[in-house]
Short mmCIF file of C-alpha atoms in Angstrom, two decimals:
data_model
loop_
_atom_site.label_atom_id
_atom_site.label_comp_id
_atom_site.label_asym_id
_atom_site.label_seq_id
_atom_site.Cartn_x
_atom_site.Cartn_y
_atom_site.Cartn_z
CA UNK J 1 -7.57 -13.50 22.83
CA UNK J 2 -5.01 -16.23 21.84
CA UNK J 3 -3.51 -17.78 25.02
CA UNK J 4 -0.36 -15.26 24.64
CA UNK J 5 -0.77 -11.84 25.96
CA UNK J 6 0.66 -10.67 22.52
CA UNK J 7 -1.91 -9.93 20.26
CA UNK J 8 -1.27 -12.08 17.24
CA UNK J 9 -1.92 -10.50 13.96
CA UNK J 10 -2.26 -11.86 10.27
CA UNK J 11 -1.32 -9.51 7.40
CA UNK J 12 -2.88 -10.53 4.33
CA UNK J 13 -2.21 -8.44 1.33
CA UNK J 14 -0.77 -9.21 -2.07
CA UNK J 15 1.28 -5.79 -1.90
CA UNK J 16 4.56 -6.11 -0.49
CA UNK J 17 4.76 -2.33 0.18
CA UNK J 18 1.55 -2.24 1.83
CA UNK J 19 2.13 -5.25 4.42
CA UNK J 20 5.28 -3.57 5.36
CA UNK J 21 3.56 -0.56 6.38
CA UNK J 22 1.18 -2.44 8.47
CA UNK J 23 4.05 -4.28 9.81
CA UNK J 24 5.67 -0.88 10.95
CA UNK J 25 1.95 0.24 12.17
CA UNK J 26 1.37 -3.19 14.27
CA UNK J 27 5.17 -3.49 15.40
CA UNK J 28 4.60 -0.19 17.28
CA UNK J 29 2.12 -1.66 19.69
CA UNK J 30 4.24 -4.88 20.28
CA UNK J 31 1.84 -7.10 18.49
CA UNK J 32 3.24 -10.02 16.84
CA UNK J 33 3.00 -10.09 13.05
CA UNK J 34 2.55 -12.83 10.36
CA UNK J 35 2.05 -12.06 6.46
CA UNK J 36 0.66 -13.77 3.54
CA UNK J 37 -0.07 -12.33 -0.02
CA UNK J 38 -3.70 -13.91 -1.07
CA UNK J 39 -6.75 -15.13 0.58
CA UNK J 40 -5.99 -18.48 0.36
CA UNK J 41 -2.52 -18.73 2.14
CA UNK J 42 -4.53 -17.26 5.11
CA UNK J 43 -7.08 -19.97 5.40
CA UNK J 44 -3.90 -22.57 5.21
CA UNK J 45 -2.76 -20.69 7.81
CA UNK J 46 -5.69 -21.36 10.30
CA UNK J 47 -6.21 -24.89 8.76
CA UNK J 48 -2.61 -25.79 9.58
CA UNK J 49 -3.74 -24.91 13.33
CA UNK J 50 -1.85 -21.24 13.68
CA UNK J 51 -4.31 -19.42 15.81
CA UNK J 52 -4.55 -15.23 15.22
CA UNK J 53 -6.45 -12.58 17.36
CA UNK J 54 -6.36 -10.16 14.93
CA UNK J 55 -6.73 -10.53 10.67
CA UNK J 56 -5.86 -7.36 8.31
CA UNK J 57 -7.78 -8.45 5.03
CA UNK J 58 -7.04 -7.07 1.26
CA UNK J 59 -10.02 -7.48 -0.95
CA UNK J 60 -8.19 -7.91 -4.17
CA UNK J 61 -5.55 -10.66 -3.86
CA UNK J 62 -4.79 -13.61 -6.19
CA UNK J 63 -6.30 -17.10 -5.53
CA UNK J 64 -9.00 -16.17 -3.41
CA UNK J 65 -9.93 -12.61 -2.88
CA UNK J 66 -10.67 -11.34 0.97
CA UNK J 67 -14.01 -11.78 1.21
CA UNK J 68 -14.11 -15.47 -0.13
CA UNK J 69 -11.18 -15.80 2.89
CA UNK J 70 -13.44 -13.82 5.30
CA UNK J 71 -16.40 -15.90 4.48
CA UNK J 72 -14.27 -19.26 4.96
CA UNK J 73 -12.71 -18.09 7.76
CA UNK J 74 -16.50 -17.58 9.67
CA UNK J 75 -17.60 -20.77 8.34
CA UNK J 76 -15.02 -22.24 10.14
CA UNK J 77 -15.67 -20.70 13.24
CA UNK J 78 -12.84 -18.64 13.44
CA UNK J 79 -13.34 -16.02 16.24
CA UNK J 80 -10.74 -13.70 14.91
CA UNK J 81 -11.30 -10.04 14.74
CA UNK J 82 -11.17 -9.35 10.52
CA UNK J 83 -10.74 -5.44 10.13
CA UNK J 84 -11.29 -5.16 5.92
CA UNK J 85 -8.96 -3.06 4.16
CA UNK J 86 -9.20 -2.09 0.90
CA UNK J 87 -9.88 0.91 -1.89
CA UNK J 88 -12.90 -0.40 -2.87
CA UNK J 89 -15.63 1.23 -1.02
CA UNK J 90 -18.34 -0.92 -2.70
CA UNK J 91 -17.27 -3.67 -0.96
CA UNK J 92 -18.15 -2.80 2.47
CA UNK J 93 -21.35 -4.44 2.26
CA UNK J 94 -19.72 -7.83 1.25
CA UNK J 95 -17.46 -7.72 3.68
CA UNK J 96 -19.73 -7.21 6.89
CA UNK J 97 -22.11 -10.01 5.19
CA UNK J 98 -19.16 -12.41 4.89
CA UNK J 99 -18.55 -11.69 8.66
CA UNK J 100 -15.80 -8.76 9.02
CA UNK J 101 -16.03 -6.90 12.37
CA UNK J 102 -14.72 -3.80 10.68
CA UNK J 103 -13.74 -2.23 7.53
CA UNK J 104 -11.32 0.63 6.11
CA UNK J 105 -10.52 2.50 3.08
CA UNK J 106 -7.22 2.81 1.80
CA UNK J 107 -5.24 4.18 2.32
CA UNK J 108 -5.35 3.52 5.95
CA UNK J 109 -4.86 6.07 8.46
CA UNK J 110 -2.54 5.06 11.29
CA UNK J 111 -5.16 6.94 14.08
CA UNK J 112 -8.26 5.48 12.59
CA UNK J 113 -6.70 2.10 13.04
CA UNK J 114 -5.75 2.49 16.37
CA UNK J 115 -8.95 3.67 17.68
CA UNK J 116 -10.58 0.21 16.05
CA UNK J 117 -7.56 -2.02 17.72
CA UNK J 118 -8.74 0.20 21.37
CA UNK J 119 -12.26 -0.64 20.39
CA UNK J 120 -10.95 -4.46 20.09
CA UNK J 121 -9.51 -3.78 23.70
CA UNK J 122 -6.02 -4.92 21.54
CA UNK J 123 -4.56 -1.78 23.05
CA UNK J 124 -4.43 -0.56 26.44
CA UNK V 1 30.68 18.64 2.94
CA UNK V 2 28.17 21.20 2.82
CA UNK V 3 25.76 19.58 4.82
CA UNK V 4 23.56 22.55 5.27
CA UNK V 5 23.18 23.01 1.71
CA UNK V 6 22.01 19.45 1.15
CA UNK V 7 19.68 19.52 3.84
CA UNK V 8 18.11 22.67 2.06
CA UNK V 9 18.04 20.85 -1.36
CA UNK V 10 16.80 17.52 0.20
CA UNK V 11 14.09 19.36 2.33
CA UNK V 12 13.33 21.59 -1.52
CA UNK V 13 12.82 18.17 -3.66
CA UNK V 14 10.42 17.00 -1.11
CA UNK V 15 8.15 20.51 -1.02
CA UNK V 16 8.08 20.23 -4.93
CA UNK V 17 6.99 16.33 -5.02
CA UNK V 18 4.15 17.75 -2.89
CA UNK V 19 3.74 20.64 -4.52
CA UNK V 20 3.69 19.23 -8.26
CA UNK V 21 1.17 16.61 -7.15
CA UNK V 22 3.43 13.49 -7.06
CA UNK V 23 2.80 13.06 -3.45
CA UNK V 24 0.17 13.26 -1.06
CA UNK V 25 -0.78 12.89 2.64
CA UNK V 26 -0.22 9.22 2.38
CA UNK V 27 3.29 9.92 2.37
CA UNK V 28 3.38 11.65 5.79
CA UNK V 29 1.84 8.49 7.49
CA UNK V 30 5.11 6.95 6.41
CA UNK V 31 7.47 9.87 7.10
CA UNK V 32 5.45 10.05 10.57
CA UNK V 33 6.10 5.81 11.32
CA UNK V 34 9.93 6.18 10.84
CA UNK V 35 11.56 6.20 14.04
CA UNK V 36 15.16 5.82 15.25
CA UNK V 37 14.78 2.13 15.38
CA UNK V 38 13.62 2.00 11.47
CA UNK V 39 15.73 4.98 10.22
CA UNK V 40 15.26 3.92 6.77
CA UNK V 41 11.86 3.15 6.61
CA UNK V 42 10.56 5.41 4.10
CA UNK V 43 13.49 4.14 1.87
CA UNK V 44 12.63 0.81 1.99
CA UNK V 45 9.21 1.35 1.79
CA UNK V 46 9.49 3.11 -1.31
CA UNK V 47 12.25 0.57 -2.54
CA UNK V 48 9.72 -2.10 -2.24
CA UNK V 49 6.98 -0.41 -4.26
CA UNK V 50 9.22 0.51 -7.23
CA UNK V 51 10.50 -3.26 -7.40
CA UNK V 52 6.97 -4.77 -7.02
CA UNK V 53 5.63 -2.09 -9.47
CA UNK V 54 8.00 -2.65 -11.92
CA UNK V 55 7.09 -6.54 -11.97
CA UNK V 56 3.34 -5.44 -12.47
CA UNK V 57 4.12 -3.18 -15.26
CA UNK V 58 5.75 -5.33 -17.27
CA UNK V 59 2.72 -7.96 -16.80
CA UNK V 60 0.66 -5.06 -18.10
CA UNK V 61 3.43 -4.54 -20.83
CA UNK V 62 2.75 -8.00 -21.98
CA UNK V 63 -0.65 -8.25 -21.60
CA UNK V 64 -1.05 -4.91 -23.89
CA UNK V 65 1.27 -6.52 -26.72
CA UNK V 66 -1.51 -9.47 -26.96
CA UNK V 67 -3.45 -9.56 -29.96
CA UNK V 68 -6.29 -10.50 -28.48
CA UNK V 69 -6.89 -7.70 -25.16
CA UNK V 70 -7.97 -9.08 -21.72
CA UNK V 71 -9.27 -6.10 -20.59
CA UNK V 72 -10.28 -8.08 -17.43
CA UNK V 73 -6.79 -9.03 -16.45
CA UNK V 74 -5.97 -5.63 -17.74
CA UNK V 75 -7.95 -4.16 -15.22
CA UNK V 76 -6.93 -6.49 -12.38
CA UNK V 77 -3.00 -5.90 -12.79
CA UNK V 78 -3.98 -2.05 -13.01
CA UNK V 79 -6.12 -2.13 -9.88
CA UNK V 80 -3.43 -3.76 -8.12
CA UNK V 81 -0.65 -0.97 -9.03
CA UNK V 82 -3.39 1.39 -7.75
CA UNK V 83 -3.36 -0.22 -4.59
CA UNK V 84 0.17 0.01 -4.26
CA UNK V 85 0.58 3.91 -5.48
CA UNK V 86 -2.20 4.19 -2.69
CA UNK V 87 -0.38 2.81 0.02
CA UNK V 88 2.89 5.07 -0.67
CA UNK V 89 0.75 8.30 -1.55
CA UNK V 90 2.14 8.37 -5.39
CA UNK V 91 -0.82 10.83 -6.21
CA UNK V 92 -0.33 11.19 -10.06
CA UNK V 93 0.40 7.85 -10.23
CA UNK V 94 -2.78 6.77 -8.68
CA UNK V 95 -4.76 9.26 -10.62
CA UNK V 96 -3.63 7.89 -14.16
CA UNK V 97 -3.98 4.14 -12.81
CA UNK V 98 -7.97 5.44 -12.25
CA UNK V 99 -8.15 6.97 -15.77
CA UNK V 100 -6.42 3.37 -17.18
CA UNK V 101 -8.85 1.59 -15.55
CA UNK V 102 -11.85 3.47 -16.96
CA UNK V 103 -10.39 2.72 -20.41
CA UNK V 104 -10.76 -0.99 -19.60
CA UNK V 105 -14.45 -0.73 -18.75
CA UNK V 106 -14.87 1.29 -21.82
CA UNK V 107 -12.68 -1.32 -23.83
CA UNK V 108 -10.97 1.60 -25.26
CA UNK V 109 -7.64 -0.30 -26.29
CA UNK V 110 -6.47 3.04 -27.60
CA UNK V 111 -6.99 5.22 -24.33
CA UNK V 112 -5.44 2.13 -22.32
CA UNK V 113 -2.09 2.20 -24.37
CA UNK V 114 -2.10 6.23 -23.82
CA UNK V 115 -2.69 5.92 -20.50
CA UNK V 116 0.09 3.19 -19.96
CA UNK V 117 2.57 5.07 -21.60
CA UNK V 118 1.70 7.94 -19.51
CA UNK V 119 2.09 5.62 -16.17
CA UNK V 120 5.23 4.53 -17.38
CA UNK V 121 6.40 8.18 -17.70
CA UNK V 122 5.25 9.60 -14.22
CA UNK V 123 6.47 6.39 -12.84
CA UNK V 124 10.13 6.69 -13.94
CA UNK V 125 10.16 10.59 -13.01
CA UNK V 126 8.86 9.60 -10.01
CA UNK V 127 11.21 7.17 -9.18
CA UNK V 128 14.41 9.49 -10.26
CA UNK V 129 12.79 11.84 -8.15
CA UNK V 130 12.45 9.71 -5.24
CA UNK V 131 15.81 8.00 -5.78
CA UNK V 132 17.56 11.86 -5.86
CA UNK V 133 15.95 12.70 -2.55
CA UNK V 134 16.67 9.59 -0.53
CA UNK V 135 20.32 10.33 -1.93
CA UNK V 136 20.65 13.86 -0.43
CA UNK V 137 19.03 12.21 2.77
CA UNK V 138 22.03 9.96 3.24
CA UNK V 139 24.58 12.66 2.24
CA UNK V 140 23.08 15.19 4.53
CA UNK V 141 21.87 13.19 7.59
CA UNK V 142 18.31 13.48 9.13
CA UNK V 143 16.51 16.56 8.42
CA UNK V 144 13.71 18.23 10.02
CA UNK V 145 10.40 17.50 8.07
CA UNK V 146 9.46 20.85 5.96
CA UNK V 147 6.01 22.01 6.84
CA UNK V 148 3.01 20.64 4.94
CA UNK V 149 1.88 22.82 2.50
CA UNK V 150 -1.34 24.63 2.81
CA UNK V 151 -4.77 22.99 1.45
#
């Protein structure tokens, strides 16, 4: 975890209504949330010195997709937990090869997400 | 004002949205996330969806108007729209988006055009129904959720 006790989360998805839903889900857990709309912006967040404990990563986004962003972040040595969330079931292997920690299909089930966060020790 | 009747109308409209396949289980999740701290969360998400989907559909319209059709670009736009539909539980729209993408893969431009016309109609109908629903909710005040339809 980052030095703060609060779980710092980066939501990476080009769909604004999807980001709003994730924000609502995670806000209930008291997480601190930042949103970006593409993979490059996600990478830039880390390049500019921001630290996150958790990344929710969509796959299909403009400029840089989620698989490439995941690979880039791991190449930078970013240790944050990355949960890939996409409608593309076939991308599971690609995401794990790129370094994702977990994979969920959209639409995200609140309970399934909570179970993963518990497994990551982000929830009591 | 007859609040009981308004609540009944809102509940009936909501039930019809599920019974007629406009919405699926994902919409229940949105309702479950709504609480006293965010009493308009569902309406807020739906508003964001219609704003963003209108933009995507305008892009698709432009792409379909071009003489040379870029099926890859059309597919990318529709993939985005489908993802957005999935997030709010817009089931019929999602199904039609899938069909459109199949037409893109087959480079079937007539299929794409027909499918997109249907998407525009479904989008408009869903928007009208949900706007009516939220208007009834505002007039009636908070209501209990209707029982979920049996599968």
